[in-house]
Amino acid sequence: MTFKEAFEAMKHGAKVKLPSWSGYWFWCIPAQSILMHTKDGKDIDIRSTECVDYTFTNICSNEWIFANGTNCPALGGMNTFSFHEAMKQVKNKKRVRRLTFESDTFLQLARATFGACLDGKREDRFDSKEYSIIKACESEKDSYYTKCEQYVPTQTDMLAEDWVFAE
């Protein structure tokens, strides 16, 4: 939904969020303002935001959804999102995975050619002007990948709504 729709819903008691958020926004009647409930459990008045650019970018989004106990970690749910949102997060250098992936498998943006990915090195050791999206498994013992392959999404991956952040 658009922010205009989300704002009207907040004024009627709804909690709203963007798909990748762990927290949510809601309307506070006493403050007559939007409060941002963060993933850390803090309520911050939107007028006190420290990242004005980030806040306004969020307001301009048309991807607002209702926050509830299913899709919002701050309300006891799990933050799942679409393939489109997953790729946006990969571009922002976040690791993502599907719930159907093995627990140590994730996607991330690697600044390297696919050939460099095959060497099993971490992305911060790559030195290239090219980028690849890789699917990797990371060893808990060291900083090297135990398995690394160039990621080619399946139609199932592209239609899935079970993408999450890889911890």
Short mmCIF file of C-alpha atoms in Angstrom, two decimals:
data_model
loop_
_atom_site.label_atom_id
_atom_site.label_comp_id
_atom_site.label_asym_id
_atom_site.label_seq_id
_atom_site.Cartn_x
_atom_site.Cartn_y
_atom_site.Cartn_z
CA MET A 1 0.00 0.00 0.00
CA THR A 2 1.10 3.61 -0.37
CA PHE A 3 2.18 5.67 2.61
CA LYS A 4 -1.03 7.68 2.35
CA GLU A 5 -3.02 4.46 2.82
CA ALA A 6 -0.66 3.31 5.60
CA PHE A 7 -0.99 6.66 7.36
CA GLU A 8 -4.79 6.48 7.29
CA ALA A 9 -4.63 2.92 8.62
CA MET A 10 -2.29 4.03 11.44
CA LYS A 11 -4.75 6.75 12.43
CA HIS A 12 -7.34 3.97 12.82
CA GLY A 13 -5.08 1.88 15.07
CA ALA A 14 -3.11 -0.24 12.59
CA LYS A 15 0.58 -1.02 12.85
CA VAL A 16 2.42 -0.85 9.51
CA LYS A 17 5.87 -1.73 8.23
CA LEU A 18 7.97 -2.22 5.15
CA PRO A 19 8.58 -5.87 4.18
CA SER A 20 12.19 -6.07 5.40
CA TRP A 21 11.60 -4.41 8.77
CA SER A 22 11.62 -6.17 12.13
CA GLY A 23 9.78 -3.27 13.77
CA TYR A 24 6.77 -1.19 12.78
CA TRP A 25 5.24 2.29 12.82
CA PHE A 26 2.04 3.27 14.61
CA TRP A 27 0.03 6.40 15.43
CA CYS A 28 0.34 7.65 19.01
CA ILE A 29 -2.77 9.60 20.03
CA PRO A 30 -1.24 11.47 23.03
CA ALA A 31 1.80 12.56 20.99
CA GLN A 32 -0.30 13.18 17.84
CA SER A 33 2.59 11.69 15.89
CA ILE A 34 3.87 8.51 14.32
CA LEU A 35 6.04 6.43 16.62
CA MET A 36 8.61 4.05 15.19
CA HIS A 37 8.79 0.83 17.20
CA THR A 38 12.32 -0.45 16.52
CA LYS A 39 13.62 -3.99 16.44
CA ASP A 40 15.28 -3.18 19.79
CA GLY A 41 11.91 -2.44 21.37
CA LYS A 42 12.27 1.36 21.53
CA ASP A 43 9.49 3.73 20.52
CA ILE A 44 10.90 6.80 18.75
CA ASP A 45 8.83 9.79 17.65
CA ILE A 46 9.25 10.21 13.90
CA ARG A 47 10.03 13.89 14.51
CA SER A 48 13.16 12.78 16.40
CA THR A 49 14.57 10.64 13.60
CA GLU A 50 18.34 10.81 13.23
CA CYS A 51 18.31 9.51 9.64
CA VAL A 52 16.03 11.94 7.85
CA ASP A 53 16.97 10.69 4.38
CA TYR A 54 16.21 7.07 5.34
CA THR A 55 12.91 8.05 6.95
CA PHE A 56 11.76 10.07 3.93
CA THR A 57 12.82 7.29 1.56
CA ASN A 58 10.63 4.92 3.56
CA ILE A 59 7.71 7.35 3.46
CA CYS A 60 8.00 7.47 -0.35
CA SER A 61 7.68 3.67 -0.61
CA ASN A 62 4.53 2.08 -1.97
CA GLU A 63 5.31 -1.30 -0.37
CA TRP A 64 3.76 -0.73 3.06
CA ILE A 65 2.08 -3.72 4.69
CA PHE A 66 0.19 -4.29 7.93
CA ALA A 67 2.44 -5.49 10.76
CA ASN A 68 1.11 -8.49 12.64
CA GLY A 69 2.13 -11.51 14.70
CA THR A 70 2.97 -13.46 11.56
CA ASN A 71 5.20 -11.06 9.58
CA CYS A 72 6.76 -8.84 12.25
CA PRO A 73 9.48 -10.05 14.66
CA ALA A 74 8.68 -7.24 17.13
CA LEU A 75 5.17 -8.74 17.39
CA GLY A 76 6.37 -12.35 17.66
CA GLY A 77 6.37 -13.21 13.96
CA MET A 78 9.01 -13.94 11.36
CA ASN A 79 10.11 -11.35 8.85
CA THR A 80 9.60 -13.00 5.46
CA PHE A 81 9.59 -11.18 2.15
CA SER A 82 9.44 -11.59 -1.62
CA PHE A 83 12.23 -12.36 -4.08
CA HIS A 84 12.09 -8.73 -5.24
CA GLU A 85 12.69 -7.52 -1.69
CA ALA A 86 15.41 -10.17 -1.21
CA MET A 87 17.30 -8.86 -4.24
CA LYS A 88 16.98 -5.28 -2.93
CA GLN A 89 18.53 -6.46 0.32
CA VAL A 90 21.34 -8.29 -1.53
CA LYS A 91 22.10 -5.02 -3.35
CA ASN A 92 22.31 -3.38 0.08
CA LYS A 93 24.98 -5.94 1.03
CA LYS A 94 22.74 -8.03 3.26
CA ARG A 95 22.76 -11.82 3.28
CA VAL A 96 19.43 -13.49 2.55
CA ARG A 97 18.14 -17.03 2.34
CA ARG A 98 14.94 -18.95 1.75
CA LEU A 99 13.43 -20.90 4.59
CA THR A 100 13.87 -24.00 2.41
CA PHE A 101 17.66 -23.49 2.15
CA GLU A 102 19.96 -25.35 4.53
CA SER A 103 20.54 -23.23 7.63
CA ASP A 104 24.14 -22.33 6.71
CA THR A 105 23.35 -21.45 3.07
CA PHE A 106 22.73 -17.87 1.98
CA LEU A 107 22.92 -15.47 -0.95
CA GLN A 108 25.08 -12.40 -0.98
CA LEU A 109 26.60 -9.91 -3.36
CA ALA A 110 30.25 -10.65 -4.03
CA ARG A 111 32.52 -8.12 -5.63
CA ALA A 112 34.13 -10.64 -7.89
CA THR A 113 33.82 -12.68 -10.99
CA PHE A 114 32.37 -16.15 -10.69
CA GLY A 115 35.89 -17.60 -11.11
CA ALA A 116 37.03 -15.82 -7.94
CA CYS A 117 34.01 -17.19 -6.10
CA LEU A 118 35.13 -20.72 -6.90
CA ASP A 119 38.33 -20.13 -4.93
CA GLY A 120 36.19 -20.12 -1.79
CA LYS A 121 37.44 -16.80 -0.48
CA ARG A 122 35.31 -14.36 1.45
CA GLU A 123 33.87 -11.47 -0.53
CA ASP A 124 36.00 -8.93 1.33
CA ARG A 125 39.11 -10.53 -0.15
CA PHE A 126 37.90 -10.14 -3.70
CA ASP A 127 39.28 -7.32 -5.77
CA SER A 128 37.22 -6.80 -8.88
CA LYS A 129 35.03 -4.19 -10.50
CA GLU A 130 32.47 -6.89 -11.33
CA TYR A 131 29.77 -8.28 -9.09
CA SER A 132 28.22 -11.71 -8.78
CA ILE A 133 25.39 -12.96 -6.65
CA ILE A 134 26.66 -16.09 -4.99
CA LYS A 135 25.04 -18.89 -3.04
CA ALA A 136 27.46 -19.96 -0.35
CA CYS A 137 27.89 -22.01 2.80
CA GLU A 138 30.23 -20.57 5.39
CA SER A 139 32.28 -22.68 7.76
CA GLU A 140 31.78 -21.78 11.41
CA LYS A 141 35.47 -22.49 12.07
CA ASP A 142 37.05 -20.01 9.67
CA SER A 143 36.32 -17.21 7.24
CA TYR A 144 36.25 -19.37 4.13
CA TYR A 145 33.23 -20.70 2.31
CA THR A 146 32.84 -24.46 2.32
CA LYS A 147 30.75 -24.29 -0.84
CA CYS A 148 30.26 -21.45 -3.28
CA GLU A 149 28.33 -21.30 -6.51
CA GLN A 150 26.96 -18.65 -8.79
CA TYR A 151 23.29 -18.20 -7.99
CA VAL A 152 20.74 -18.60 -10.76
CA PRO A 153 17.21 -18.20 -9.40
CA THR A 154 14.57 -20.77 -10.18
CA GLN A 155 11.00 -19.79 -10.97
CA THR A 156 10.07 -21.17 -7.56
CA ASP A 157 12.63 -18.85 -5.91
CA MET A 158 11.31 -15.86 -7.85
CA LEU A 159 7.71 -16.52 -6.82
CA ALA A 160 8.49 -17.40 -3.20
CA GLU A 161 7.47 -15.20 -0.28
CA ASP A 162 9.63 -17.05 2.27
CA TRP A 163 12.86 -15.07 2.00
CA VAL A 164 14.51 -14.06 5.29
CA PHE A 165 17.71 -12.39 6.43
CA ALA A 166 20.57 -14.85 7.00
CA GLU A 167 21.98 -14.40 10.47
#
